[in-house]
Amino acid sequence: MAAYMVVIGSVHDREAFKNGYGSVVPPMIRKFGGEYLVMAAPGSFAMLEGAAAGSSAVISRWPSMEAAKAFWNSPEYKEAVALRSGISEFTVYLFDGLPEKA
């Protein structure tokens, strides 16, 4: 069953983020079987209800919860996390998708 990672956050130094974390993580996501569905920067989405939790959003689809967790817990990703330290804050959710219809 597919899984979905939803990331809501704020980036305080977009250029440093893009040149560091943003340049090394996309190939890792592909390596672990993930794919981006949404990459929303400030001003590119509408808040319909609730309080703003961040100014950016990313949604990725994974083959399974296990694949997403393998990425998240990998040594490569742990190294990449240091590249966003001090320049961003994120809340990250991982959801199981709906069962595939027969």
CSV table of N, CA, C and O in Angstrom, one decimal, residues 16-73:
chain,number,residue,atom,x,y,z
A,16,ALA,N,20.2,29.3,0.8
A,16,ALA,CA,21.1,28.3,1.5
A,16,ALA,C,20.4,27.0,1.5
A,16,ALA,O,21.0,25.9,1.3
A,17,PHE,N,19.1,27.0,1.7
A,17,PHE,CA,18.3,25.7,1.7
A,17,PHE,C,18.4,25.1,0.4
A,17,PHE,O,18.7,23.9,0.3
A,18,LYS,N,18.1,25.8,-0.7
A,18,LYS,CA,18.1,25.3,-2.0
A,18,LYS,C,19.4,24.7,-2.4
A,18,LYS,O,19.5,23.7,-3.0
A,19,ASN,N,20.5,25.4,-2.1
A,19,ASN,CA,21.9,25.0,-2.5
A,19,ASN,C,22.4,23.9,-1.7
A,19,ASN,O,23.3,23.1,-2.1
A,20,GLY,N,21.9,23.6,-0.5
A,20,GLY,CA,22.3,22.6,0.4
A,20,GLY,C,21.4,21.4,0.4
A,20,GLY,O,21.4,20.6,-0.5
A,21,TYR,N,20.5,21.4,1.3
A,21,TYR,CA,19.5,20.3,1.5
A,21,TYR,C,18.7,20.1,0.2
A,21,TYR,O,18.5,19.0,-0.2
A,22,GLY,N,18.2,21.2,-0.4
A,22,GLY,CA,17.4,21.1,-1.6
A,22,GLY,C,18.0,20.5,-2.8
A,22,GLY,O,17.4,20.0,-3.7
A,23,SER,N,19.4,20.5,-2.8
A,23,SER,CA,20.1,19.9,-3.9
A,23,SER,C,20.4,18.4,-3.7
A,23,SER,O,20.6,17.7,-4.7
A,24,VAL,N,20.5,18.0,-2.4
A,24,VAL,CA,20.9,16.6,-2.2
A,24,VAL,C,19.8,15.6,-1.9
A,24,VAL,O,19.9,14.4,-2.1
A,25,VAL,N,18.7,16.1,-1.4
A,25,VAL,CA,17.6,15.2,-1.0
A,25,VAL,C,16.8,14.7,-2.2
A,25,VAL,O,16.4,13.5,-2.1
A,26,PRO,N,16.4,15.4,-3.2
A,26,PRO,CA,15.6,14.8,-4.3
A,26,PRO,C,16.2,13.5,-4.9
A,26,PRO,O,15.4,12.5,-5.0
A,27,PRO,N,17.5,13.4,-5.1
A,27,PRO,CA,18.0,12.1,-5.6
A,27,PRO,C,17.8,11.0,-4.6
A,27,PRO,O,17.6,9.8,-4.9
A,28,MET,N,17.9,11.3,-3.3
A,28,MET,CA,17.7,10.3,-2.2
A,28,MET,C,16.3,9.8,-2.3
A,28,MET,O,16.1,8.6,-2.1
A,29,ILE,N,15.4,10.7,-2.4
A,29,ILE,CA,14.0,10.3,-2.4
A,29,ILE,C,13.7,9.4,-3.6
A,29,ILE,O,13.1,8.3,-3.4
A,30,ARG,N,14.2,9.7,-4.7
A,30,ARG,CA,14.1,8.8,-5.9
A,30,ARG,C,14.8,7.4,-5.6
A,30,ARG,O,14.2,6.4,-5.9
A,31,LYS,N,15.9,7.4,-5.0
A,31,LYS,CA,16.7,6.2,-4.7
A,31,LYS,C,15.9,5.3,-3.8
A,31,LYS,O,15.9,4.1,-4.0
A,32,PHE,N,15.1,5.8,-2.9
A,32,PHE,CA,14.3,5.0,-2.0
A,32,PHE,C,12.9,4.8,-2.5
A,32,PHE,O,12.1,4.2,-1.7
A,33,GLY,N,12.6,5.1,-3.7
A,33,GLY,CA,11.3,4.8,-4.3
A,33,GLY,C,10.3,5.9,-4.2
A,33,GLY,O,9.1,5.7,-4.6
A,34,GLY,N,10.6,7.1,-3.6
A,34,GLY,CA,9.6,8.1,-3.4
A,34,GLY,C,9.5,9.0,-4.7
A,34,GLY,O,10.4,9.0,-5.5
A,35,GLU,N,8.5,9.7,-4.8
A,35,GLU,CA,8.3,10.7,-5.8
A,35,GLU,C,7.5,11.9,-5.3
A,35,GLU,O,6.6,11.8,-4.4
A,36,TYR,N,7.9,13.1,-5.7
A,36,TYR,CA,7.2,14.3,-5.3
A,36,TYR,C,5.9,14.5,-6.0
A,36,TYR,O,5.8,14.2,-7.2
A,37,LEU,N,4.9,14.8,-5.2
A,37,LEU,CA,3.6,15.1,-5.8
A,37,LEU,C,3.3,16.6,-5.8
A,37,LEU,O,2.7,17.2,-6.6
A,38,VAL,N,3.8,17.3,-4.7
A,38,VAL,CA,3.6,18.7,-4.5
A,38,VAL,C,4.8,19.3,-3.9
A,38,VAL,O,5.4,18.7,-3.0
A,39,MET,N,5.3,20.5,-4.4
A,39,MET,CA,6.3,21.3,-3.8
A,39,MET,C,5.8,22.7,-3.9
A,39,MET,O,5.9,23.4,-4.9
A,40,ALA,N,5.3,23.2,-2.8
A,40,ALA,CA,4.6,24.5,-2.8
A,40,ALA,C,5.4,25.5,-2.0
A,40,ALA,O,5.6,25.3,-0.8
A,41,ALA,N,5.9,26.5,-2.6
A,41,ALA,CA,6.7,27.6,-2.0
A,41,ALA,C,5.7,28.7,-1.5
A,41,ALA,O,4.5,28.7,-1.9
A,42,PRO,N,6.2,29.6,-0.7
A,42,PRO,CA,5.3,30.7,-0.2
A,42,PRO,C,4.6,31.4,-1.4
A,42,PRO,O,5.2,31.6,-2.4
A,43,GLY,N,3.3,31.6,-1.2
A,43,GLY,CA,2.6,32.3,-2.2
A,43,GLY,C,2.0,31.4,-3.3
A,43,GLY,O,1.2,31.9,-4.1
A,44,SER,N,2.3,30.1,-3.2
A,44,SER,CA,1.8,29.2,-4.3
A,44,SER,C,0.7,28.3,-3.9
A,44,SER,O,0.4,27.4,-4.6
A,45,PHE,N,0.1,28.6,-2.7
A,45,PHE,CA,-1.0,27.8,-2.2
A,45,PHE,C,-1.9,28.7,-1.4
A,45,PHE,O,-1.6,29.8,-1.0
A,46,ALA,N,-3.1,28.2,-1.2
A,46,ALA,CA,-4.1,29.0,-0.4
A,46,ALA,C,-4.5,28.2,0.9
A,46,ALA,O,-4.7,27.0,0.9
A,47,MET,N,-4.5,29.0,1.9
A,47,MET,CA,-5.0,28.5,3.2
A,47,MET,C,-6.5,28.6,3.2
A,47,MET,O,-7.1,29.7,3.1
A,48,LEU,N,-7.2,27.4,3.3
A,48,LEU,CA,-8.7,27.4,3.3
A,48,LEU,C,-9.3,27.4,4.7
A,48,LEU,O,-10.4,27.9,4.9
A,49,GLU,N,-8.5,26.9,5.7
A,49,GLU,CA,-9.0,26.8,7.0
A,49,GLU,C,-7.9,26.5,8.0
A,49,GLU,O,-6.9,25.9,7.6
A,50,GLY,N,-8.0,27.0,9.2
A,50,GLY,CA,-7.0,26.8,10.2
A,50,GLY,C,-5.9,27.8,10.3
A,50,GLY,O,-6.0,28.8,9.6
A,51,ALA,N,-5.0,27.6,11.2
A,51,ALA,CA,-3.9,28.5,11.4
A,51,ALA,C,-2.7,28.1,10.6
A,51,ALA,O,-2.5,26.9,10.4
A,52,ALA,N,-2.0,29.1,10.1
A,52,ALA,CA,-0.8,28.8,9.3
A,52,ALA,C,0.2,28.1,10.1
A,52,ALA,O,0.6,28.5,11.2
A,53,ALA,N,0.7,27.0,9.7
A,53,ALA,CA,1.7,26.2,10.4
A,53,ALA,C,3.1,26.4,9.7
A,53,ALA,O,4.1,25.9,10.2
A,54,GLY,N,3.1,26.9,8.5
A,54,GLY,CA,4.4,27.1,7.8
A,54,GLY,C,4.1,27.8,6.5
A,54,GLY,O,3.0,28.0,6.1
A,55,SER,N,5.2,28.1,5.8
A,55,SER,CA,5.0,28.8,4.5
A,55,SER,C,5.4,28.0,3.3
A,55,SER,O,5.3,28.5,2.2
A,56,SER,N,5.7,26.7,3.5
A,56,SER,CA,6.0,25.8,2.4
A,56,SER,C,5.4,24.4,2.7
A,56,SER,O,5.2,24.1,3.9
A,57,ALA,N,5.1,23.7,1.6
A,57,ALA,CA,4.6,22.4,1.8
A,57,ALA,C,5.1,21.4,0.7
A,57,ALA,O,5.3,21.9,-0.4
A,58,VAL,N,5.4,20.2,1.1
A,58,VAL,CA,5.9,19.2,0.2
A,58,VAL,C,5.1,17.9,0.5
A,58,VAL,O,4.9,17.5,1.6
A,59,ILE,N,4.6,17.3,-0.6
A,59,ILE,CA,4.0,16.0,-0.4
A,59,ILE,C,4.7,15.0,-1.4
A,59,ILE,O,4.9,15.3,-2.5
A,60,SER,N,5.0,13.8,-0.8
A,60,SER,CA,5.7,12.8,-1.6
A,60,SER,C,4.9,11.5,-1.4
A,60,SER,O,4.3,11.2,-0.4
A,61,ARG,N,5.0,10.7,-2.5
A,61,ARG,CA,4.3,9.3,-2.4
A,61,ARG,C,5.5,8.3,-2.4
A,61,ARG,O,6.5,8.4,-3.1
A,62,TRP,N,5.2,7.3,-1.6
A,62,TRP,CA,6.2,6.2,-1.4
A,62,TRP,C,5.5,4.9,-1.7
A,62,TRP,O,4.3,4.7,-1.5
A,63,PRO,N,6.3,3.8,-2.1
A,63,PRO,CA,5.7,2.5,-2.3
A,63,PRO,C,5.1,1.9,-1.1
A,63,PRO,O,4.1,1.2,-1.2
A,64,SER,N,5.6,2.3,0.1
A,64,SER,CA,5.1,1.7,1.4
A,64,SER,C,5.6,2.6,2.5
A,64,SER,O,6.5,3.4,2.4
A,65,MET,N,5.0,2.4,3.7
A,65,MET,CA,5.5,3.0,4.9
A,65,MET,C,7.0,2.6,5.1
A,65,MET,O,7.8,3.5,5.5
A,66,GLU,N,7.3,1.4,4.9
A,66,GLU,CA,8.6,0.9,5.1
A,66,GLU,C,9.6,1.6,4.2
A,66,GLU,O,10.7,1.9,4.7
A,67,ALA,N,9.3,1.8,3.0
A,67,ALA,CA,10.2,2.5,2.1
A,67,ALA,C,10.4,4.0,2.5
A,67,ALA,O,11.6,4.4,2.5
A,68,ALA,N,9.4,4.6,3.0
A,68,ALA,CA,9.5,6.0,3.5
A,68,ALA,C,10.4,6.0,4.7
A,68,ALA,O,11.2,6.9,4.9
A,69,LYS,N,10.2,5.1,5.6
A,69,LYS,CA,10.9,5.0,6.9
A,69,LYS,C,12.4,4.7,6.6
A,69,LYS,O,13.3,5.2,7.3
A,70,ALA,N,12.6,3.8,5.6
A,70,ALA,CA,14.0,3.5,5.2
A,70,ALA,C,14.8,4.8,4.7
A,70,ALA,O,15.9,5.0,5.1
A,71,PHE,N,14.1,5.6,3.9
A,71,PHE,CA,14.7,6.9,3.5
A,71,PHE,C,14.9,7.7,4.8
A,71,PHE,O,16.0,8.2,5.0
A,72,TRP,N,13.9,7.9,5.6
A,72,TRP,CA,14.0,8.8,6.7
A,72,TRP,C,15.1,8.4,7.7
A,72,TRP,O,15.7,9.3,8.3
A,73,ASN,N,15.3,7.1,7.9
A,73,ASN,CA,16.2,6.6,8.9
A,73,ASN,C,17.6,6.3,8.3
A,73,ASN,O,18.5,5.9,9.0
